[in-house]
C-alpha atoms as one frame of an Amber mdcrd trajectory, in Angstrom:
protein
   3.139 -41.684  33.518   4.136 -39.132  30.813   7.423 -37.202  31.088   7.877
 -33.461  31.516   6.482 -31.315  28.764   9.015 -29.185  26.916   7.975 -26.279
  24.683  10.364 -24.743  22.175   9.563 -21.049  21.663  11.026 -20.250  18.236
  11.777 -16.522  18.272  12.164 -14.475  15.123  10.832 -10.899  15.009   9.526
 -11.032  18.598  12.662 -10.454  20.665  10.942  -9.336  23.875   9.484 -10.677
  27.088   6.871  -7.980  27.774   3.619  -8.547  25.811   4.915 -11.775  24.270
   2.104 -14.315  24.028   4.527 -17.161  23.341   5.987 -16.997  26.826   2.576
 -16.375  28.387   1.169 -19.495  26.716   4.253 -21.627  27.367   4.212 -20.761
  31.077   0.806 -22.411  31.368   1.489 -25.383  29.094   5.052 -26.526  29.760
   7.347 -27.796  32.433  10.402 -26.638  30.518  10.654 -23.738  28.083  13.357
 -23.450  25.434  13.591 -19.891  24.059  15.360 -20.395  20.709  16.864 -17.998
  18.173  18.374 -19.228  14.907  20.827 -17.336  12.720  19.180 -18.406   9.469
  21.816 -18.324   6.702  19.122 -17.325   4.190  18.935 -13.916   5.907  22.516
 -13.165   4.896  22.310 -14.152   1.244  21.624 -11.842  -1.695  18.223 -10.304
  -2.375  15.921 -12.022  -4.863  16.009  -9.693  -7.870  19.264  -7.729  -7.755
  21.398  -9.885  -5.436  22.046  -7.046  -2.990  23.092  -8.125   0.527  19.875
  -8.919   2.404  21.030  -7.860   5.874  23.399  -4.922   6.129  25.781  -3.832
   8.884  23.416  -1.482  10.738  20.533  -3.919  11.086  22.938  -6.736  11.954
  24.496  -4.687  14.753  21.023  -3.784  16.061  19.961  -7.444  15.841  23.025
  -8.698  17.743  22.434  -6.070  20.450  18.791  -7.149  20.696  19.709 -10.828
  21.019  22.235 -10.064  23.763  19.685  -7.930  25.588  17.046 -10.667  25.427
  19.534 -13.232  26.738  20.249 -10.975  29.741  16.525 -10.489  30.367  15.861
 -14.230  30.257  18.807 -14.961  32.552  17.265 -12.586  35.094  14.032 -14.597
  34.819  15.714 -17.928  35.508  16.014 -18.960  31.889  18.334 -18.313  28.934
  18.239 -17.731  25.196  19.406 -20.749  23.212  21.241 -19.608  20.084  22.022
 -21.753  17.063  23.399 -21.119  13.596  21.320 -22.811  10.912  17.937 -23.048
   9.238  15.148 -23.086  11.841  13.538 -26.250  10.492  16.867 -28.104  10.799
  17.693 -26.686  14.235  14.230 -27.543  15.557  14.504 -31.109  14.260  17.895
 -31.474  15.923  16.619 -30.148  19.265  13.563 -32.414  19.213  15.858 -35.403
  18.759  18.283 -34.178  21.421  15.690 -33.401  24.106  13.301 -36.248  23.479
  10.513 -34.631  25.524   9.367 -31.796  23.253   5.584 -31.606  23.230   5.130
 -28.384  21.241   6.981 -25.943  19.040   5.440 -22.457  19.368   6.080 -19.374
  17.269   4.506 -16.110  16.168   3.006 -16.116  12.700   4.590 -13.967   9.999
   2.912 -12.874   6.776   5.312 -12.793   3.811   6.472 -15.608   1.580   9.979
 -16.396   2.874   8.836 -16.388   6.502   5.750 -18.455   5.668   7.967 -20.945
   3.872  10.043 -21.359   7.062   6.857 -21.884   9.055   5.693 -24.585   6.644
   9.030 -26.376   6.878   8.943 -26.267  10.684   5.369 -27.593  10.693   6.358
 -30.408   8.334   9.253 -31.382  10.631   6.958 -31.357  13.652   4.348 -33.456
  11.871   6.956 -36.036  10.939   8.253 -36.149  14.518   4.751 -36.123  16.056
   5.224 -32.817  17.866   2.450 -30.270  18.208   2.637 -26.755  16.772   1.160
 -23.704  18.495   1.082 -20.297  16.777   0.242 -16.808  17.987  -0.512 -13.489
  16.282   1.352 -10.639  17.943   2.933  -8.235  15.452   0.089  -5.748  14.980
  -1.840  -3.240  17.061  -5.194  -4.818  16.201  -5.397  -8.589  16.286  -6.133
 -10.224  12.949  -9.118 -12.074  14.428 -10.668  -8.778  15.565 -10.776  -7.093
  12.149 -14.288  -6.096  11.032 -13.869  -7.431   7.470 -14.867 -11.086   8.124
 -12.297 -12.245   5.581  -8.953 -10.702   4.697 -10.000 -10.546   1.030 -12.432
  -7.798   2.045  -9.694  -5.604   3.506 -10.140  -2.112   1.949  -7.591  -1.071
  -0.648  -7.539   2.457   0.783  -5.894   3.126   4.137  -8.446   5.722   5.288
 -11.311   3.261   4.908  -9.362   0.659   6.880  -8.492   3.153   9.620 -12.039
   4.394  10.081 -13.401   0.848  10.194 -11.019  -0.470  12.837 -11.150   2.685
  14.938 -14.942   2.544  15.108 -15.479  -1.227  15.312 -12.421  -2.768  17.007
 -10.626  -2.564  20.302  -6.954  -3.008  21.072  -6.388  -6.060  23.214  -4.585
  -5.721  26.577  -0.889  -6.554  26.808   0.498  -9.769  28.271   2.485  -8.972
  31.417   5.985 -10.449  31.692   6.264 -13.513  33.934   8.064 -13.107  37.235
  10.048 -16.272  36.507  10.158 -18.473  33.430   9.926 -22.242  33.536  13.455
 -23.632  33.498  15.440 -24.990  30.601  15.952 -28.740  30.306  19.134 -29.938
  31.954  22.337 -30.038  29.946  21.272 -27.771  27.061  24.128 -25.681  25.774
  23.239 -21.993  25.392  25.185 -21.408  22.178  27.350 -18.471  21.173  25.881
 -15.244  19.837  27.547 -14.630  16.505  29.551 -11.534  15.631  29.527  -9.386
  12.512  32.784 -11.030  11.514  31.219 -14.497  11.872  28.618 -13.399   9.312
  31.213 -11.839   7.004  30.113  -8.293   7.810  32.090  -5.268   8.941  31.232
  -3.519  12.174  29.754  -0.108  11.209  31.409   3.060  12.472  29.187   5.328
  14.590  28.621   8.790  13.131  27.904  11.769  15.443  25.443  13.184  12.915
  23.136  10.161  13.195  19.476  10.738  13.988  19.372   7.211  15.438  22.365
   6.632  17.757  20.409   4.033  19.740  21.110   0.403  20.628  18.980  -2.678
  20.079  17.038  -4.637  22.663  13.860  -4.568  24.697  15.421  -2.649  27.582
  16.546   0.093  25.173  13.108   0.214  23.559  11.391   0.700  26.909  13.945
   3.366  27.846  13.316   5.189  24.566   9.563   5.194  25.182  10.066   6.499
  28.710  12.310   9.271  27.383  10.009  10.285  24.536   6.774  10.111  26.527
   7.415  10.646  30.205  10.785  12.391  30.530  10.579  14.988  27.727   6.884
  15.085  26.707   8.154  15.046  23.108   5.129  12.952  22.132   2.890  15.966
  22.828   4.367  17.806  19.818   5.014  14.808  17.569   2.647  15.968  14.828
   4.486  19.284  14.547   8.002  17.789  14.591   7.527  14.472  12.731   8.735
  15.868   9.400  12.052  16.900  10.882  15.380  15.823   9.434  18.034  16.500
  12.083  18.228  15.165  15.634  16.950  12.243  17.669  13.663  13.555  19.043
  11.853  14.936  15.993  10.104  11.533  15.760   9.508   8.559  18.040  12.257
   6.386  16.457  10.313   3.290  17.621  10.491   1.612  14.199  13.795  -0.326
  14.596  12.566  -1.920  17.834   9.140  -2.620  16.327  10.756  -4.289  13.318
  12.539  -6.858  15.521   9.683  -7.105  17.997  11.694  -5.610  20.875   8.555
  -3.665  21.742   4.951  -4.313  20.749   2.590  -1.810  19.126   0.012  -2.718
  21.788   2.363  -1.658  24.565   3.007   1.682  22.819  -0.746   2.188  22.372
  -1.561   1.568  26.032   1.280   3.843  27.122  -0.170   6.587  24.914  -3.585
   6.097  26.483  -2.034   6.353  29.930  -0.152   9.494  28.864  -3.373  11.020
  27.514  -5.133  10.257  30.771  -2.392  11.625  33.008  -0.944  14.500  30.956
  -2.478  15.556  27.659  -4.402  14.182  24.698  -4.051  16.006  21.409  -3.481
  15.542  17.684   0.136  14.571  18.336  -0.643  11.721  20.699  -3.275  10.456
  18.284  -0.859  10.726  15.370   1.484   8.148  16.899  -1.440   5.712  16.893
  -2.248   6.839  13.353   1.260   5.771  12.276   0.975   2.439  14.095  -2.189
   1.849  12.085  -0.234   2.423   8.853   2.130  -0.319  10.012  -0.843  -2.601
  10.695  -2.323  -1.821   7.322   0.801  -2.775   5.388   0.945  -6.112   7.238
  -2.677  -6.916   6.492  -2.194  -5.861   2.856   0.664  -8.380   2.691  -1.681
 -11.069   4.015  -4.304 -10.171   1.406  -2.021  -9.925  -1.627   0.729 -12.414
  -0.807   3.606 -12.506  -3.295   2.151  -9.596  -5.313   3.935  -7.451  -2.741
   7.212  -8.324  -4.471   6.122  -8.542  -8.111   7.123  -5.847 -10.575   3.507
  -4.966 -11.466   2.530  -4.635  -7.817  -0.866  -4.974  -6.200  -2.628  -3.330
  -9.129  -1.017  -5.664 -11.686  -0.080  -2.491 -13.532   2.493  -2.749 -16.278
   5.129  -0.006 -16.210   8.228   0.148 -18.406  10.762   0.371 -15.610  14.407
   1.017 -16.495  17.344  -0.972 -15.106  20.119   1.558 -15.640  22.860   0.643
 -13.150  24.709   3.922 -13.703  21.654   5.901 -12.558  21.023   3.452  -9.729
  24.593   3.736  -8.457  24.374   7.544  -8.516  21.146   7.319  -6.503  22.376
   4.841  -3.872  25.700   6.646  -3.421  24.096  10.083  -3.039  25.711  11.457
  -6.194  22.678  12.464  -8.249  23.525  16.169  -8.251  20.189  16.866  -6.525
  21.263  17.898  -3.004  18.113  16.968  -1.081  18.171  13.463  -2.554  21.921
  13.094  -2.043  21.771  14.219   1.595  19.147  11.599   2.431  20.926   8.804
   0.595  24.241   9.617   2.287  22.574   9.654   5.698  21.168   6.194   4.963
  24.512   4.816   3.774  26.363   6.264   6.769  23.914   5.520   9.595  21.291
   3.042   8.372  18.535   5.557   9.085  16.550   8.064   7.075  13.516  10.159
   8.016  10.102   9.239   6.705  10.055  12.482   4.710  13.369  11.542   3.135
  12.194   8.018   2.275   9.160   9.309   0.424  11.276  11.726  -1.572  14.107
   9.430  -2.612  11.583   6.717  -3.533   9.643   9.168  -5.685  12.883  10.360
  -7.281  13.999   6.828  -8.160  10.650   5.712  -9.585   9.176   8.901 -11.053
  12.176  11.061 -12.000  14.615   8.296 -12.966  12.018   5.700 -13.960  14.034
   2.874 -12.367  12.580  -0.450 -11.251  11.132   0.189  -7.808  12.506  -3.166
  -6.579  16.054  -1.823  -6.920  15.217   0.810  -4.322  13.265  -1.584  -2.100
  16.146  -4.074  -1.994  18.695  -1.334  -1.290  16.538  -0.187   1.628  16.231
  -3.810   2.794  20.024  -4.016   2.913  20.729  -0.739   4.699  17.763   0.234
   6.884  18.243  -0.448  10.567  14.437  -0.584  10.874  13.722  -2.690   7.796
  10.286  -4.271   8.051   9.430  -6.263   4.960   5.740  -5.271   4.857   6.283
  -1.578   5.530   9.278  -1.305   3.216   7.775  -3.052   0.200   4.321  -1.591
   0.854   5.733   1.929   0.896   7.763   1.334  -2.272   4.671   0.071  -4.095
   2.844   3.160  -2.847   5.603   5.457  -4.164   5.793   3.608  -7.475   2.050
   4.111  -8.047   1.199   0.402  -8.084   0.185  -0.079  -4.453  -2.438   1.234
  -2.052  -2.741   4.824  -3.232  -6.142   6.122  -4.377  -4.527   9.110  -6.122
  -3.073   8.780  -9.572   0.441   9.893 -10.530   1.668  10.967  -7.098   5.064
  12.561  -7.612   7.179  14.597  -5.232   8.867  17.772  -6.435  12.415  17.482
  -5.089  13.081  21.230  -5.048   9.780  22.127  -3.424  10.209  19.390  -0.828
  13.719  20.581  -0.033  12.527  24.152   0.347   9.530  23.115   2.441  11.371
  20.870   4.896  14.945  22.176   4.774  14.381  25.797   3.854  17.739  27.054
   5.084  19.628  24.059   3.734  20.998  22.959   7.123  20.260  19.286   6.494
  21.856  19.321   3.036  24.976  21.029   4.329  25.176  18.477   7.166  25.330
  15.494   4.798  26.758  17.063   1.632  29.748  18.949   3.068  31.109  19.885
  -0.362  28.160  22.338  -0.570  28.530  23.742   2.949  29.758  27.138   1.719
  26.547  27.729  -0.246  24.303  29.656   2.108  20.554  29.498   2.578  18.119
  27.812   0.222  20.471  28.204  -2.745  22.116  24.963  -1.661  19.130  23.046
  -3.083  19.830  24.178  -6.656  23.564  24.803  -7.098  23.300  24.409 -10.879
  21.236  27.625 -11.036  23.941  29.722  -9.370  26.373  31.935 -11.238  29.965
  30.868 -11.837  31.097  33.571  -9.436  28.836  32.301  -6.643  29.970  28.712
  -7.184  33.610  29.749  -7.248  33.171  31.701  -4.021  31.656  28.576  -2.438
  34.532  26.415  -3.737  32.096  24.336  -5.791  32.892  23.087  -9.284  29.921
  21.272 -10.820  30.990  18.024 -12.392  34.161  17.959 -10.297  33.643  18.661
  -6.593  29.890  17.972  -6.863  27.938  16.237  -9.658  25.773  18.013 -12.179
  22.163  16.784 -11.868  21.521  13.445 -13.572  17.979  14.671 -14.246  16.105
  17.979 -13.976  12.324  17.632 -13.875  10.406  20.398 -15.701   8.261  21.173
 -12.665  11.311  22.081 -10.583  11.930  25.269 -12.554   9.042  27.161 -11.012
  10.819  26.943  -7.653  14.261  28.095  -8.805  13.399  31.802  -8.615  11.214
  31.677  -5.524  13.599  29.941  -3.142  13.789  32.983  -0.899  10.078  33.744
  -0.981   8.769  33.256   2.534   5.200  32.141   1.918   4.407  32.648   5.596
   4.686  36.379   4.861   2.491  36.331   1.751  -1.109  37.146   2.773  -3.945
  34.911   1.653  -5.152  37.889  -0.342  -2.533  36.942  -2.966  -4.563  33.893
  -4.017  -7.220  35.006  -6.451 -10.730  33.721  -6.954  -9.697  31.379  -9.738
  -7.509  29.416  -7.336 -10.143  29.481  -4.580 -12.837  28.103  -6.833 -10.520
  25.411  -8.154  -9.644  24.468  -4.572 -13.372  24.170  -3.925 -13.643  21.552
  -6.684 -11.270  19.382  -4.650 -12.576  20.075  -1.155 -16.322  20.746  -1.496
 -17.387  17.131  -2.242 -17.742  15.076   0.927 -15.088  12.396   0.694 -14.565
   9.165   2.599 -11.053   8.809   1.220  -9.487  12.241   1.694 -10.002  15.294
   3.905 -12.564  17.834   2.644 -13.345  21.493   3.379 -14.571  20.630   6.882
 -11.123  19.345   7.847  -9.651  22.555   6.441 -12.037  24.703   8.490 -11.365
  22.714  11.659  -7.600  23.142  11.211  -8.151  26.895  10.765  -9.836  27.079
  14.154 -13.514  27.336  13.189 -15.993  25.932  15.704 -18.357  23.053  15.067
 -21.366  25.385  14.782 -19.546  27.684  12.378 -18.632  24.735  10.194 -22.233
  23.499  10.193 -23.391  26.951   9.059 -21.027  26.815   6.081 -22.776  23.684
   4.767 -25.472  25.864   3.230 -22.963  28.010   1.348 -22.802  27.541  -2.410
 -19.023  27.148  -2.212 -18.084  26.407   1.409 -14.354  26.286   0.635 -14.369
  29.834  -0.749 -16.469  31.069   2.171 -14.129  29.453   4.728 -11.113  31.105
   3.089 -12.835  34.503   3.041 -13.787  34.354   6.704 -10.408  33.006   7.774
  -8.745  35.839   5.880 -10.995  38.394   7.557 -10.587  37.127  11.115  -7.029
  35.788  11.368  -3.670  37.540  11.201  -2.236  34.087  10.510  -4.082  33.800
   7.188  -1.137  33.492   4.823  -0.369  31.400   1.766   2.280  29.529   3.740
  -0.157  28.686   6.521  -2.760  27.458   4.022  -0.200  25.168   2.380   0.834
  23.916   5.807  -2.785  23.129   6.706  -3.385  21.304   3.413  -0.292  19.223
   4.094  -1.417  18.644   7.680  -4.779  17.236   6.533  -2.907  15.085   3.999
  -4.094  16.826   0.830  -0.674  16.985  -0.812  -2.434  15.918  -4.010  -4.154
  19.315  -4.023  -0.851  21.088  -3.427   0.799  19.310  -6.326  -2.108  19.872
  -8.743  -2.709  23.523  -7.858   0.919  24.511  -7.305   1.196  26.259 -10.703
  -1.785  28.486  -9.840  -0.349  29.220  -6.387   3.041  30.046  -7.868   1.545
  32.386 -10.449  -0.654  34.204  -7.923   2.262  34.624  -5.506   4.539  35.787
  -8.320   2.040  38.437  -9.412   1.487  39.543  -5.843   5.226  39.860  -5.197
   5.688  41.789  -8.438   2.997  44.250  -7.412   4.517  44.581  -3.950   8.104
  45.018  -5.091   7.794  46.659  -8.496   9.657  49.826  -9.448   7.645  52.966
 -10.224   5.866  52.363 -13.514   4.185  54.667 -16.072   0.845  55.924 -14.806
  -2.347  54.328 -15.968  -3.795  56.211 -18.929  -7.218  57.384 -17.850  -8.683
  59.699 -20.444 -11.439  61.271 -18.411  -9.425  62.420 -15.387  -9.999  66.159
 -14.849  -7.557  67.977 -17.096  -7.287  70.926 -14.697  -5.166  68.865 -12.307
  -1.842  70.607 -11.555   1.158  68.482 -10.592   2.355  70.554  -7.682   4.421
  69.022  -4.908   1.555  69.085  -2.446  -0.451  66.896  -4.801   1.999  64.041
  -5.296   3.190  61.404  -2.845  -0.323  60.586  -1.676  -0.398  56.930  -2.780
   2.003  54.019  -2.698   3.184  54.243  -6.300   3.133  57.943  -6.978   6.050
  59.015  -9.162   8.483  61.103  -7.075   9.067  63.277 -10.163   5.501  64.485
  -9.999   3.399  62.045 -12.085   0.357  61.043 -10.007  -0.924  57.510  -9.714
  -4.332  57.191 -11.403  -7.122  54.674 -10.814 -10.238  53.328 -12.457 -12.234
  53.657  -9.225 -12.109  54.823  -5.640 -13.610  52.201  -3.298 -15.697  53.512
  -0.387 -16.187  51.011   2.423 -16.008  50.479   6.156 -13.676  48.076   7.938
 -16.305  45.388   8.552 -16.767  45.087   4.768 -13.072  44.691   4.010 -13.487
  41.000   3.238 -15.702  41.848   0.280 -13.269  44.580  -0.792 -10.543  41.927
  -0.892 -12.747  39.791  -3.113 -13.292  42.851  -5.320  -9.508  43.235  -5.613
  -9.136  39.609  -6.639 -11.945  39.690  -9.199 -11.196  43.066 -10.791  -7.417
  43.472 -10.461  -6.041  39.957 -10.502  -8.051  38.632 -13.444  -8.220  39.491
 -17.125 -10.138  42.697 -16.302  -6.831  44.172 -15.027  -8.513  47.186 -13.449
  -6.790  49.446 -10.953  -8.683  50.216  -7.758  -7.876  52.796  -5.104  -8.317
  51.056  -1.744  -7.574  53.456   1.080  -5.992  50.979   3.515  -3.751  49.528
   0.836  -2.840  52.422  -1.426  -2.848  55.651   0.590   0.312  56.759   2.375
  -0.009  57.756   6.050   0.516  61.239   7.397  -2.098  63.496   5.714  -5.660
  64.580   6.487  -8.103  61.788   5.634 -10.750  64.084   4.167  -8.228  66.072
   2.112  -6.709  62.920   0.625 -10.121  61.366  -0.011 -11.463  64.401  -1.834
  -8.236  64.717  -3.841  -8.380  61.082  -4.923 -12.065  61.063  -5.781 -11.945
  64.282  -7.787  -8.531  64.175  -9.414  -7.233  60.626  -9.492 -10.181  58.256
 -10.048 -12.570  57.814 -12.958 -15.310  56.229 -10.867 -16.372  55.816  -7.280
 -17.709  52.485  -5.963 -19.624  52.559  -2.694 -19.911  49.251  -0.822 -23.263
  49.702   0.882 -23.986  47.946   4.193 -25.653  48.787   7.479 -22.232  49.405
   9.003 -21.182  51.710   6.161 -24.362  53.776   6.484 -23.544  54.347  10.150
 -20.008  55.510   9.381 -18.780  59.090   9.012 -17.214  58.189   5.700 -20.623
  57.483   4.143 -21.977  60.972   4.625 -18.818  62.711   3.451 -17.826  60.476
   0.530 -21.201  60.078  -1.139 -22.198  63.723  -0.749 -18.804  64.873  -2.009
 -19.020  62.679  -5.085 -22.520  63.933  -5.935 -21.594  67.547  -5.328 -18.776
  67.619  -7.867 -18.958  70.154 -10.677 -21.029  69.075 -13.700 -17.820  68.335
 -15.594 -16.677  65.885 -12.963 -20.083  64.426 -12.176 -19.852  62.021 -15.119
 -17.416  60.036 -13.039 -20.506  58.173 -11.847 -20.992  56.907  -8.349 -21.735
  53.161  -8.456 -23.454  51.685  -5.369 -22.751  48.006  -4.661 -24.802  45.893
  -2.292 -23.186  42.585  -1.292 -25.220  41.424   1.718 -28.725  41.859   3.127
 -29.480  45.109   4.973 -31.912  46.172   7.672 -31.500  49.916   7.111 -33.299
  51.738   4.265 -31.272  52.620   1.218 -29.982  56.248   1.418 -32.170  58.664
  -0.437 -29.217  60.302  -2.208 -28.364  56.911  -3.778 -31.865  55.558  -4.286
 -32.143  56.599  -7.920 -28.714  55.343  -9.026 -28.383  52.033 -10.822 -27.463
  49.398  -8.212 -24.994  46.546  -8.617 -26.593  43.874  -6.395 -24.533  40.860
  -5.319 -27.251  39.504  -3.029 -29.547  38.369  -5.837 -28.662  34.801  -6.921
 -30.061  35.435 -10.388 -27.515  38.204 -11.064 -24.414  36.806  -9.347 -23.255
  35.009 -12.490 -22.604  38.290 -14.320 -22.060  40.584 -11.327 -18.279  41.033
 -11.757 -18.413  41.343 -15.521 -21.114  44.017 -15.267 -19.203  45.989 -12.624
 -15.928  45.709 -14.544 -17.603  46.985 -17.704 -18.977  50.006 -15.854 -15.549
  50.831 -14.456 -13.854  50.408 -17.846 -16.059  52.849 -19.753 -14.422  56.148
 -20.854
């Protein structure tokens, strides 16, 4: 008769009882279960390339807390956690000899080289000692066997393709419930002492009240965090809006440290989200948590596909880059002394707390690889040392992505440190929190202290090169943000972006794209309905049409909101490429809005009998208070429903090389005078031409009858001003008889659209 079956459950990055297949399997296949954790000395050696400490103080503290928590959980289930110091293959061999009745060693499979090497050594020991090996897959949301790619070599090299495939073709497996009681340990087995930081030659880190992650390790803490974030505060319902935060605990889920050690499973988080969606609300935020879990899955499966390429200097693409190995630059980066405040703040937060936001990680990685040109592995190994949530696949996968040699379909992705600082820390609160030597510099100026005057720096008690470093690098593209730090783009109307930008944006968004979001995603984010979006498919340039209609219907249509939407639909590549055009359009708009009174436009054919009396000045926005009137190339007649086309007219005729000056009543005329008096004054005395935007709505308006008849009734000397009718959309009403014999500028005819604006501009420019 055979003896009792004993199963050793070798635990590594699966320090939990809930949804742990090892325990579920062992319960059914063993008489005794030995939960085992080994303090592998190889985890506390130097990193492979730059000999940085592999496990730092923050992750070690979190690990020790997680081990203690698991021991308490197992004790409550009638078991215990056996702890040993040594290499797993040696500890397992020793236990097999000691117990004599071990039938199986079970463990979760890992995916990267060092972990796989341990697994091979354990399997070899078991084979020699005639002990079975059982493995499980439990680190991802979707099980490896459920992937729709048949073989891992067919895993897509673009995340979006992977995401769409698994979302449409796979299901998330149910979780394994925790056992009520675990099978007992064999008699006489010593539990072993949980090591301390001192035992592992580490210092206990000091807690910092500024930390965005003041949490403890362990499964019980992970479950409490999920309960807090989902059920107690409903913070998950706004995750998508807050996830790019920098200060505080609840701007993001903070699940990553527990996921990294397996204190909680991605499947459990997923099913809790589905329950939350069923009981409370389902929105973009709840989905976005799953979206991020899928990124984690993707990096793990990429590691399976590419193996050791994950750690090689040329990356997944086998792309040769001349990386630098300048230790002086590297030390400035890792110590937060680059002289670039947004970078320094993030690096100091990491060094002080072991945590950094996802936004910060992307930026400091881009800075190290793209601005400093340093070997990306220096940054990856520094993160491996310090991050409390270090996950080898996510960390190295993200660094490859930032370095441009990983899974990124877009070439030359580079973050602009100044723009990023202004976008995500506009008032500089985060920088001042972590770079206290700059705390007297107010507002957004804190992002670029080297651009401030000596007097401003002195007032803030800052001496560059002494109390705070001068920048170790200044990228050329930063300069366009130095002088617009205080520009609130949420207050700049979409009107500021001219047709050149809109058409260029269409080149990016009009093509239907399986990799990146297109114009449909933009329209959906702007609030257009499904039917409206379908109608835009027939437009020659749907992106331009969407922008026009959004501008016409929404008070929220600003440059800032557009940039926010593009970022939301993950088209930061568009933002980076088109940023110079955006900056120039905004600059020109702000100049026009804030300019001082300027010399009047020289218009030769304005009626010379005009007298500059006080009752005839101060009618328009830029009239000279000394009595010089503001003059225009044309007065634009329109009704409110046609204002969208008038805005396009402004963009095409004023904001391009034509540089014409139009009189648009709603924009240029000051309030407080009789409409008809001002209109007649402007048409007769201030404008060379008169453009009438003809539509059914305009023909029904009072303005039509007055304006057109007034223009045609001018004295013969003024009649050469010419009234120019413009038709921009189809009409059901007959053309007015008084305009029927005038030459028409017709925008509705496709054959003439190509030269429509040039033809109109020429007519308005004639003497």
